[in-house]
PDB file of C-alpha atoms in Angstrom:
ATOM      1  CA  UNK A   1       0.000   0.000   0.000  1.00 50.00           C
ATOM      2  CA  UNK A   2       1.373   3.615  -0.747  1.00 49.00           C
ATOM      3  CA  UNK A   3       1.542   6.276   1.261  1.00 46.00           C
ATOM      4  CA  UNK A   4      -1.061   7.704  -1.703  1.00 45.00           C
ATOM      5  CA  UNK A   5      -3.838   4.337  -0.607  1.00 58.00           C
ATOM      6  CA  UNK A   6      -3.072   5.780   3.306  1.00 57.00           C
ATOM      7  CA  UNK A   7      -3.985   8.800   2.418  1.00 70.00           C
ATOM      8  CA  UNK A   8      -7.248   7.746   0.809  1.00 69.00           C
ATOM      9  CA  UNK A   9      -7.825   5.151   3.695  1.00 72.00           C
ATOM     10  CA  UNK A  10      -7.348   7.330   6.758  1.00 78.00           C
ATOM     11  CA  UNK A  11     -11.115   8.968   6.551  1.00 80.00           C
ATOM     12  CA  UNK A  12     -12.334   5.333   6.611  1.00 80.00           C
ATOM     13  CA  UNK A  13     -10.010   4.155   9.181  1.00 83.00           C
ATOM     14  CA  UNK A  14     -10.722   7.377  11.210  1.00 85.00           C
ATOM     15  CA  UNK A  15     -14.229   6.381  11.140  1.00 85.00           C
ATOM     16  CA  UNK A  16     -13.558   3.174  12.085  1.00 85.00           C
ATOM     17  CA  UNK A  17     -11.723   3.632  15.394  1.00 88.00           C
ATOM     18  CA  UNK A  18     -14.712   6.200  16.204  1.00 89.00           C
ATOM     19  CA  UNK A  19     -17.239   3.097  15.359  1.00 89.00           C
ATOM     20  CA  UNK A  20     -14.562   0.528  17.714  1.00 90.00           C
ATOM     21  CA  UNK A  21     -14.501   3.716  20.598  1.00 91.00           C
ATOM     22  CA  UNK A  22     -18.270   4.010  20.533  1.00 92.00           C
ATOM     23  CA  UNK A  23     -19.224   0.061  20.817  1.00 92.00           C
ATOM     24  CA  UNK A  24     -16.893  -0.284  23.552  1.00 93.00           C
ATOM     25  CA  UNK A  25     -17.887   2.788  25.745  1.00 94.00           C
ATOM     26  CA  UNK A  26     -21.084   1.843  25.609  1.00 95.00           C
ATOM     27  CA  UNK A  27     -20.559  -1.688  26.423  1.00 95.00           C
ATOM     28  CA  UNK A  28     -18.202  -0.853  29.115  1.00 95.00           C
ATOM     29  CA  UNK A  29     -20.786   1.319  30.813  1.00 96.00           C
ATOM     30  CA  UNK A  30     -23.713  -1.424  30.552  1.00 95.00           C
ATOM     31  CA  UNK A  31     -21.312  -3.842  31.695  1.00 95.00           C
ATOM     32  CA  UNK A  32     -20.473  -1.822  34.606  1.00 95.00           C
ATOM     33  CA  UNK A  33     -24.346  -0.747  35.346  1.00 95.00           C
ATOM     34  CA  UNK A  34     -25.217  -4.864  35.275  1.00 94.00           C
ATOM     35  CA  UNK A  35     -21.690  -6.544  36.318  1.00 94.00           C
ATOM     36  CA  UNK A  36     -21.461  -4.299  39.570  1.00 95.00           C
ATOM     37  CA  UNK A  37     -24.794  -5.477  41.611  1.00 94.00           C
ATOM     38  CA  UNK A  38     -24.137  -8.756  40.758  1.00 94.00           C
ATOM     39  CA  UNK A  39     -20.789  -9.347  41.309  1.00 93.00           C
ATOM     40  CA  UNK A  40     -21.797  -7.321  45.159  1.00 94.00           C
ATOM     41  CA  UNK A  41     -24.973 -10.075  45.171  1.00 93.00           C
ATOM     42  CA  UNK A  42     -22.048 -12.819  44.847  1.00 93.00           C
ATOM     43  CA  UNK A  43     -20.518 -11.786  47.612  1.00 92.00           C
ATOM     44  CA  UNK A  44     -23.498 -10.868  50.097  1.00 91.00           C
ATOM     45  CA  UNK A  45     -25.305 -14.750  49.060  1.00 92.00           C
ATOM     46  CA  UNK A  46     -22.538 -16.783  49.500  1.00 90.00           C
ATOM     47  CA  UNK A  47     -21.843 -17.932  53.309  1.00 86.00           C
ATOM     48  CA  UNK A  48     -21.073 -16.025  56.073  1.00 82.00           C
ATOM     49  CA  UNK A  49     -22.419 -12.935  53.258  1.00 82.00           C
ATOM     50  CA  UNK A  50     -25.165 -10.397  54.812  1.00 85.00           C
ATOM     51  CA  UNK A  51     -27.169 -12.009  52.739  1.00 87.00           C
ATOM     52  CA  UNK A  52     -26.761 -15.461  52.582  1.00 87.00           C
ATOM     53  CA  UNK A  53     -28.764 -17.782  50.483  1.00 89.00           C
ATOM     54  CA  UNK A  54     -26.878 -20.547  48.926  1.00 89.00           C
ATOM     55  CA  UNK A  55     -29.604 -21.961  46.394  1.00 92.00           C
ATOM     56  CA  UNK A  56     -29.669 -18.100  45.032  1.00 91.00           C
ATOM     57  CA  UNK A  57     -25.540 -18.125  44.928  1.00 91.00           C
ATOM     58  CA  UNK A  58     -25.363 -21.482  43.294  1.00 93.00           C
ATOM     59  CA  UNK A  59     -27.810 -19.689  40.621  1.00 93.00           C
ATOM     60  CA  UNK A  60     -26.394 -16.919  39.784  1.00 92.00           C
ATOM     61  CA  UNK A  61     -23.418 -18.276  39.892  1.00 92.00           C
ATOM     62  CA  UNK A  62     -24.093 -20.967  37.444  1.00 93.00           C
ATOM     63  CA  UNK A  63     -25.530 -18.943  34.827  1.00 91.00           C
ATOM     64  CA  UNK A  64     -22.312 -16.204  35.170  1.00 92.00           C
ATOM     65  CA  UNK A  65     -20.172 -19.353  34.846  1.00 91.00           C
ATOM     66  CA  UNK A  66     -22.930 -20.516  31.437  1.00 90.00           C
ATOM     67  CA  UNK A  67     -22.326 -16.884  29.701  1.00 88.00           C
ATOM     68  CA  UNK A  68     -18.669 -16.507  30.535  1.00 87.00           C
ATOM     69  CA  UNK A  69     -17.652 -19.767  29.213  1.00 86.00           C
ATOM     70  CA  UNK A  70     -19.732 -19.161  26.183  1.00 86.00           C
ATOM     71  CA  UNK A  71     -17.190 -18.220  22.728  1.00 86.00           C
ATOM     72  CA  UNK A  72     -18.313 -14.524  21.390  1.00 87.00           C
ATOM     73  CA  UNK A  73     -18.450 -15.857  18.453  1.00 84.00           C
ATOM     74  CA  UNK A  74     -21.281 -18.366  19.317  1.00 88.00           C
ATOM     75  CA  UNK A  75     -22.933 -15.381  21.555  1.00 88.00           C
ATOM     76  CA  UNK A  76     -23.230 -12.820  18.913  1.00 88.00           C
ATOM     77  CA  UNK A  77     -24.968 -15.573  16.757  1.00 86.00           C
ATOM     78  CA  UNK A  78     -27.196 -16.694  19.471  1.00 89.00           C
ATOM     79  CA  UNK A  79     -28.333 -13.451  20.073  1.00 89.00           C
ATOM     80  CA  UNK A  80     -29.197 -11.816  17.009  1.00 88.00           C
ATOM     81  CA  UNK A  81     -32.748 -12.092  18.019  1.00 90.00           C
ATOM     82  CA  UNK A  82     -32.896 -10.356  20.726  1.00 91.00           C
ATOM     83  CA  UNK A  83     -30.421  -8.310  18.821  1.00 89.00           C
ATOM     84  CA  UNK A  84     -32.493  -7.583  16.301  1.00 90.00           C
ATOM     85  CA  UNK A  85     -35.859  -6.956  18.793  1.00 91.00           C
ATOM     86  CA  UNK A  86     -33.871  -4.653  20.738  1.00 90.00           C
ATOM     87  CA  UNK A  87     -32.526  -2.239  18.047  1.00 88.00           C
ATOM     88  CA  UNK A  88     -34.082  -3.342  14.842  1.00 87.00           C
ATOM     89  CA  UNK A  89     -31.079  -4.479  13.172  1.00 84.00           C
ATOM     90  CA  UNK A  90     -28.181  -7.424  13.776  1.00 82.00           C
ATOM     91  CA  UNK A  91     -25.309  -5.383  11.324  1.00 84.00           C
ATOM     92  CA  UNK A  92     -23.638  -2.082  12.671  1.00 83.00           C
ATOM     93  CA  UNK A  93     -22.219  -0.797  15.741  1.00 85.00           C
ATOM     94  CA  UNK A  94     -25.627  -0.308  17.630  1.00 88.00           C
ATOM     95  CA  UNK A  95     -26.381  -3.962  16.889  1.00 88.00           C
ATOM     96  CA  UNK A  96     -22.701  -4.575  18.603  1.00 90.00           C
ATOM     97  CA  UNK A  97     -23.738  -3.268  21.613  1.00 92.00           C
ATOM     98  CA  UNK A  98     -26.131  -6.118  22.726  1.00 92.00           C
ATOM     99  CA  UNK A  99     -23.942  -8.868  22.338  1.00 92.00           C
ATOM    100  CA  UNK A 100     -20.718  -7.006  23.685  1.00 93.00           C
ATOM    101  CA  UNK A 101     -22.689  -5.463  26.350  1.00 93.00           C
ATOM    102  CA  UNK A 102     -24.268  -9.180  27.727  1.00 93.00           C
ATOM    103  CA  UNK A 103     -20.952 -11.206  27.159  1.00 92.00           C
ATOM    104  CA  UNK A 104     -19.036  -8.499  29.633  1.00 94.00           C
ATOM    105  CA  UNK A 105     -21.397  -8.240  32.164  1.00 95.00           C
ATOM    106  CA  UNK A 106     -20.401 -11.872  33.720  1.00 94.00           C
ATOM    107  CA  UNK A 107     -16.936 -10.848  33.354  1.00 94.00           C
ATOM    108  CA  UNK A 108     -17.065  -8.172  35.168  1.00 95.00           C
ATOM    109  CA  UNK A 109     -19.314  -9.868  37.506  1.00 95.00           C
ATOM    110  CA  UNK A 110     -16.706 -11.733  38.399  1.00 94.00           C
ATOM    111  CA  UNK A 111     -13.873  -9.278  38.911  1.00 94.00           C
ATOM    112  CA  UNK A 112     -16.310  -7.237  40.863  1.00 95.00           C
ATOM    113  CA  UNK A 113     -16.713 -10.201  43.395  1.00 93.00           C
ATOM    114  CA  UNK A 114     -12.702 -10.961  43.975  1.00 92.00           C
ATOM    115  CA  UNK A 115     -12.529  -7.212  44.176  1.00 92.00           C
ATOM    116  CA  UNK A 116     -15.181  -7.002  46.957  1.00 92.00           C
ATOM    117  CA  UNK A 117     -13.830 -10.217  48.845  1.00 90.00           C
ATOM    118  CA  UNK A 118     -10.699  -8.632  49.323  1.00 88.00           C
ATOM    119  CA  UNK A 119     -12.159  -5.812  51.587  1.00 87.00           C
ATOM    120  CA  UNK A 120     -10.977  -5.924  55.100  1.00 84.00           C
ATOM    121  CA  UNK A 121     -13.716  -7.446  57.074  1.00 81.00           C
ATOM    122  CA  UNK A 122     -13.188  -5.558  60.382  1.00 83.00           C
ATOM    123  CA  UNK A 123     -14.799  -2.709  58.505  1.00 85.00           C
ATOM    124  CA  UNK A 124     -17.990  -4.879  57.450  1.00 85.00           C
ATOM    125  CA  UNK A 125     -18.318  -5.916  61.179  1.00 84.00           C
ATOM    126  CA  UNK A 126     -17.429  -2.325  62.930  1.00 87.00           C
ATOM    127  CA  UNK A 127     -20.512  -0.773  60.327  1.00 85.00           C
ATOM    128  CA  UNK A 128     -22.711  -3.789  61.173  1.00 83.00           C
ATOM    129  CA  UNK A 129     -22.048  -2.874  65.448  1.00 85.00           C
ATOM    130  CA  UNK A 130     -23.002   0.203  64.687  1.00 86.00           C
ATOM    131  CA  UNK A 131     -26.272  -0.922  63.229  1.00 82.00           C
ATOM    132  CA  UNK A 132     -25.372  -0.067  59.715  1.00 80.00           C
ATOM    133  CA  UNK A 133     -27.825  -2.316  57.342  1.00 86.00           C
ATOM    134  CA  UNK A 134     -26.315  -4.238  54.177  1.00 85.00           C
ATOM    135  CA  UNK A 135     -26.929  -1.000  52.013  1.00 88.00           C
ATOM    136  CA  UNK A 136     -25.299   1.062  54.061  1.00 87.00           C
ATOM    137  CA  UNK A 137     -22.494  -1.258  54.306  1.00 89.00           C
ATOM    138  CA  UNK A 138     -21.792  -2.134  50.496  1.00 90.00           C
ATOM    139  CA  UNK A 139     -22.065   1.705  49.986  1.00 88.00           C
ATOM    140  CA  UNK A 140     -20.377   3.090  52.006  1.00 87.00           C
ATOM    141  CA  UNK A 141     -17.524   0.232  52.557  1.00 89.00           C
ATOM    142  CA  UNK A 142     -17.602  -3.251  50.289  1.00 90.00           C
ATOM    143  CA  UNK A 143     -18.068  -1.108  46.873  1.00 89.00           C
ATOM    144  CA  UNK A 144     -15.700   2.744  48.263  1.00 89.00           C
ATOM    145  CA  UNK A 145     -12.660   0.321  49.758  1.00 89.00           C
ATOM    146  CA  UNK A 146     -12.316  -1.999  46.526  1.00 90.00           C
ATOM    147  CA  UNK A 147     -12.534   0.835  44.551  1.00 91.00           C
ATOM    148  CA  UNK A 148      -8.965   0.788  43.068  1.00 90.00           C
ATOM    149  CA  UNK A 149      -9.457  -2.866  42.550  1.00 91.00           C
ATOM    150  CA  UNK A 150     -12.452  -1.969  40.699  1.00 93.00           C
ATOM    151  CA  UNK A 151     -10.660   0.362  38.321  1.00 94.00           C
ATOM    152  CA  UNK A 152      -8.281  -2.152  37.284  1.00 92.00           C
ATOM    153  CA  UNK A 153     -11.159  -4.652  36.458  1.00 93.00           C
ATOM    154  CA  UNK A 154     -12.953  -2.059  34.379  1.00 95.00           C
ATOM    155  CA  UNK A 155      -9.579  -1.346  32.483  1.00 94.00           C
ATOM    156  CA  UNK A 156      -9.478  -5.445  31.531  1.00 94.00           C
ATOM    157  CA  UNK A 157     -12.921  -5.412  30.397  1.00 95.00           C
ATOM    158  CA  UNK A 158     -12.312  -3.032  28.447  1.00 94.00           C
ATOM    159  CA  UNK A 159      -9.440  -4.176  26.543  1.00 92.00           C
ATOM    160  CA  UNK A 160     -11.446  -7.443  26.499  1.00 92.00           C
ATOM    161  CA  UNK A 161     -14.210  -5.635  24.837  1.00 92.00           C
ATOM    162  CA  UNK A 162     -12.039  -4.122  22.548  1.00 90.00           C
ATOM    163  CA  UNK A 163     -10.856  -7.377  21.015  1.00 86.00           C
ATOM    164  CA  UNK A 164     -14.363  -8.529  21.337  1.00 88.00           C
ATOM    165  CA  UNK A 165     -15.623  -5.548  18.851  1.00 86.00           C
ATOM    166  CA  UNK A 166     -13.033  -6.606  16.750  1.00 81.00           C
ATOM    167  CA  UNK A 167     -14.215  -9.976  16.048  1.00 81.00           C
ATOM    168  CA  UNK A 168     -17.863  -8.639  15.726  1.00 81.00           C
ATOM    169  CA  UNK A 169     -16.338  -6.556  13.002  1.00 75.00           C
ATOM    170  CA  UNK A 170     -16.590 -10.062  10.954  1.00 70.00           C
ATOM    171  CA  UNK A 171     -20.413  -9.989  10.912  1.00 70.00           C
ATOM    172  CA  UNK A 172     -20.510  -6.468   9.749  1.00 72.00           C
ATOM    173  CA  UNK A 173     -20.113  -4.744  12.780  1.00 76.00           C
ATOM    174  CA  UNK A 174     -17.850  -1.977  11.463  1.00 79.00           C
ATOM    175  CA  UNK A 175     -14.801  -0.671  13.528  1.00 83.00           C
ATOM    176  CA  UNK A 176     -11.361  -2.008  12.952  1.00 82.00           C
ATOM    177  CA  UNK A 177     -12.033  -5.082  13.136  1.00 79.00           C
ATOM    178  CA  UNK A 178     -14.764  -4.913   9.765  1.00 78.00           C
ATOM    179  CA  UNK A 179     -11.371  -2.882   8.150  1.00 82.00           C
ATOM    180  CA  UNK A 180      -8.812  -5.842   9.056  1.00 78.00           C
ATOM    181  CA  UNK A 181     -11.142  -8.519   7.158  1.00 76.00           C
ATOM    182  CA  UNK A 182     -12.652  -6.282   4.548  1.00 76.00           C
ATOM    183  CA  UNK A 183      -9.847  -4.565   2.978  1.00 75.00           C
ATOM    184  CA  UNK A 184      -6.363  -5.948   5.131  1.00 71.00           C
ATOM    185  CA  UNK A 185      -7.750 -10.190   4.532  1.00 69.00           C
ATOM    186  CA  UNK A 186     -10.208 -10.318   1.822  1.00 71.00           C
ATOM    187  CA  UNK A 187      -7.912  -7.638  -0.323  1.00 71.00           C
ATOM    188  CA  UNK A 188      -4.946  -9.035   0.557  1.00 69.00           C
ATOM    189  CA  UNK A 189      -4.068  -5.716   1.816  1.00 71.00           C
ATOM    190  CA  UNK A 190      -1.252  -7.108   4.671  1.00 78.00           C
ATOM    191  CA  UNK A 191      -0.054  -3.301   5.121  1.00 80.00           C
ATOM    192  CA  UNK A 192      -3.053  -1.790   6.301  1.00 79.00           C
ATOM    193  CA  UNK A 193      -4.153  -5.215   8.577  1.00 80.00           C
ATOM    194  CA  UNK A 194      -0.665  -4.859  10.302  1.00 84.00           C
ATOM    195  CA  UNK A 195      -1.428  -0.930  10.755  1.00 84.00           C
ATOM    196  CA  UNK A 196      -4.817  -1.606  11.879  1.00 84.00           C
ATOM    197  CA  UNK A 197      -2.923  -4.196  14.241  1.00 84.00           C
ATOM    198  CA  UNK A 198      -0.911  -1.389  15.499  1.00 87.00           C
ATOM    199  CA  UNK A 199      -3.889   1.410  15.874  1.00 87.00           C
ATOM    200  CA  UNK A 200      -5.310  -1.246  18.207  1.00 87.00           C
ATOM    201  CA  UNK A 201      -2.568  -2.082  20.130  1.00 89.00           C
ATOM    202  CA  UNK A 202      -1.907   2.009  20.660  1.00 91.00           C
ATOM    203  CA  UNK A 203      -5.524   2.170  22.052  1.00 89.00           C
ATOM    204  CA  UNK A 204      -5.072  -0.820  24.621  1.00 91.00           C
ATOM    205  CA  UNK A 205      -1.904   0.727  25.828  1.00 92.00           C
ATOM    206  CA  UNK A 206      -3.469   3.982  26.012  1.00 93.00           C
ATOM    207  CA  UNK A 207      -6.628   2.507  28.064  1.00 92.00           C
ATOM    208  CA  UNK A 208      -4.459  -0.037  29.945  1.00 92.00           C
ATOM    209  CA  UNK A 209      -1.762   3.059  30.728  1.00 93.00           C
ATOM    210  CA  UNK A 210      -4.722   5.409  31.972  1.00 92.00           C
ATOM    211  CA  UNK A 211      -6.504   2.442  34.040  1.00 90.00           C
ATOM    212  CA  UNK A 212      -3.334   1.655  35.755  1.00 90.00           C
ATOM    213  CA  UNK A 213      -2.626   5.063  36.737  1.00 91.00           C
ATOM    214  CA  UNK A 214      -5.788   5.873  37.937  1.00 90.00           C
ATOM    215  CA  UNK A 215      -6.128   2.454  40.051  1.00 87.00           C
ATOM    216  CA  UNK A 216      -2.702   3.557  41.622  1.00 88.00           C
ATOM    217  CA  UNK A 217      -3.646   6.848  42.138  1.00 87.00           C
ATOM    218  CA  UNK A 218      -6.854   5.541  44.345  1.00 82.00           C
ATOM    219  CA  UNK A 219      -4.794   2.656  45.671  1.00 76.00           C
ATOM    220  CA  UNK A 220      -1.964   5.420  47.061  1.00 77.00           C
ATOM    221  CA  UNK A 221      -4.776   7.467  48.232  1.00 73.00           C
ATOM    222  CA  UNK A 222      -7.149   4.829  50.400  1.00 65.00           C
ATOM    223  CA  UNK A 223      -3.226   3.901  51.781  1.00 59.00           C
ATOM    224  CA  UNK A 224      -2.391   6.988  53.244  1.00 44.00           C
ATOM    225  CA  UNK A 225      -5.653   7.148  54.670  1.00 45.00           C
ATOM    226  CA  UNK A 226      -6.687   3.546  55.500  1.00 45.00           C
ATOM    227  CA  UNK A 227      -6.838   3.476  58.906  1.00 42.00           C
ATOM    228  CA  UNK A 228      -9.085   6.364  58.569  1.00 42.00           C
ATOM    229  CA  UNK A 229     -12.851   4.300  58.236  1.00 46.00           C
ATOM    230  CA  UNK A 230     -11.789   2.301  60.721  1.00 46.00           C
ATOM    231  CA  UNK A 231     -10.585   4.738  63.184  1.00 37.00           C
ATOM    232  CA  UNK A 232     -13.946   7.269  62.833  1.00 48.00           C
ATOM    233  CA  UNK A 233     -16.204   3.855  63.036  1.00 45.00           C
ATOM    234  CA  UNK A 234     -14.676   3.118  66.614  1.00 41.00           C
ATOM    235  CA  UNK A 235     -14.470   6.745  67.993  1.00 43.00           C
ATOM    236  CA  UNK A 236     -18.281   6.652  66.758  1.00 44.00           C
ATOM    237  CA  UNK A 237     -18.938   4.006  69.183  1.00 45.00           C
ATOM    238  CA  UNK A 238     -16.991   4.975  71.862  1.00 44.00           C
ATOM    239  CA  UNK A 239     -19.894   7.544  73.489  1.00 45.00           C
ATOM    240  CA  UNK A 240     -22.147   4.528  73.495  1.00 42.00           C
ATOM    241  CA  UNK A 241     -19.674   2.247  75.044  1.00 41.00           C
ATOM    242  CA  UNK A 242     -18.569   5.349  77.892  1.00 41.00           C
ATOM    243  CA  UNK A 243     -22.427   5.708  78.751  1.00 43.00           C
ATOM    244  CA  UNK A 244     -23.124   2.307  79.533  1.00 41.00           C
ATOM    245  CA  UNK A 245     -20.099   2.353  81.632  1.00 42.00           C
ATOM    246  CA  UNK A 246     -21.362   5.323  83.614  1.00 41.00           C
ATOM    247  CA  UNK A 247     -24.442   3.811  83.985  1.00 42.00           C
ATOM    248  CA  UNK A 248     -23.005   0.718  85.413  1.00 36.00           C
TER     249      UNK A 248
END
């Protein structure tokens, strides 16, 4: 390809890496929306959760497992249906959505729950003696303490869903993907596969660069102040505890 082809090509690749931004922000903020409450419900239903019910965990957590382990490929086919009912149309970037939207909310359901586990329980306990219900506890402690935890999951779906609109670029998706078959494999055109290659891997290292900052930014942050939550939660009880002792 000459630098003359580029030339002509760079509207339509410009277009495409608007098409490959816009299916994944959208995805990433459905799967965020759906994969957040139920990676939290994980944690709260399994045992010893504020919520426990095992038959409910065991359900959920079967059909996460179902979707997860299910290729896109297969998914984007399966759905067109609903696809189709739920924006008229199985071929462009709005059709994208559904699929990429469903297959990453599991995923992140699942990075949402190891994120949440990892919260120091002390915390859950000190809210809980001070008669903090489960709300009040996954708001203001499971979902604010796994926070930076949470910012590095959203970065990997992301760059999940990224390859993921790439492949859905093969059923007429559009993005950078629908450029690497249409013109770099079907043309034979190996020069502008390998620079759509490279105009992807510049956008996960942008997105992966950005996440990582940002999750070490809150990370530094809840560190120099980490004792804080747990500090105000007992000087919040110790009135209560002093009065009983006078009234002894």
């Amino acid at each position: 390809m000459t630098w003359t082809d580029f030339s002509t090509m760079q509207p339509l690749l410009s277009q495409a890496c608007w098409d490959t931004l816009y299916m994944v922000g959208w995805s990433t903020l459905i799967a965020v929306v759906g994969g957040l409450p139920l990676g939290v419900l994980l944690v709260l239903t399994d045992r010893g959760g504020l919520l426990q019910n095992v038959v409910a965990n065991k359900v959920i957590g079967q059909v996460v497992n179902v979707a997860r382990s299910m290729p896109f490929i297969i998914l984007m086919v399966a759905l067109m249906s609903f696809t189709r009912f739920v924006t008229g149309t199985t071929i462009g970037r709005e059709a994208a959505i559904v699929p990429l939207a469903i297959g990453a909310i599991p995923f992140f359901a699942r990075l949402v729950e190891t994120s949440v586990r990892e919260v120091d329980g002390g915390l859950v306990e000190a809210v809980q003696a001070m008669g903090g219900n489960t709300w009040t506890i996954v708001r203001k402690v499971l979902v604010p303490e796994s926070l930076p935890s949470l910012i590095a999951g959203t970065t990997t779906t992301i760059v999940a869903l990224i390859g993921y609109s790439a492949m859905a670029g093969t059923v007429g998706a559009g993005g950078l993907g629908d450029i690497a078959i249409r013109y770099g494999y079907q043309r034979f055109d190996t020069q502008l596969m390998w620079i759509t290659v490279a105009i992807l891997a510049v956008v996960i290292s942008a997105i992966q660069f950005a996440g990582d900052l940002a999750a070490r930014s809150l990370h530094r942050r809840s560190g120099r102040s980490g004792p804080a939550p747990k500090l105000r939660l007992l000087k919040a009880g110790e009135p209560a505890a002093t009065g009983v002792g006078k009234a002894a």
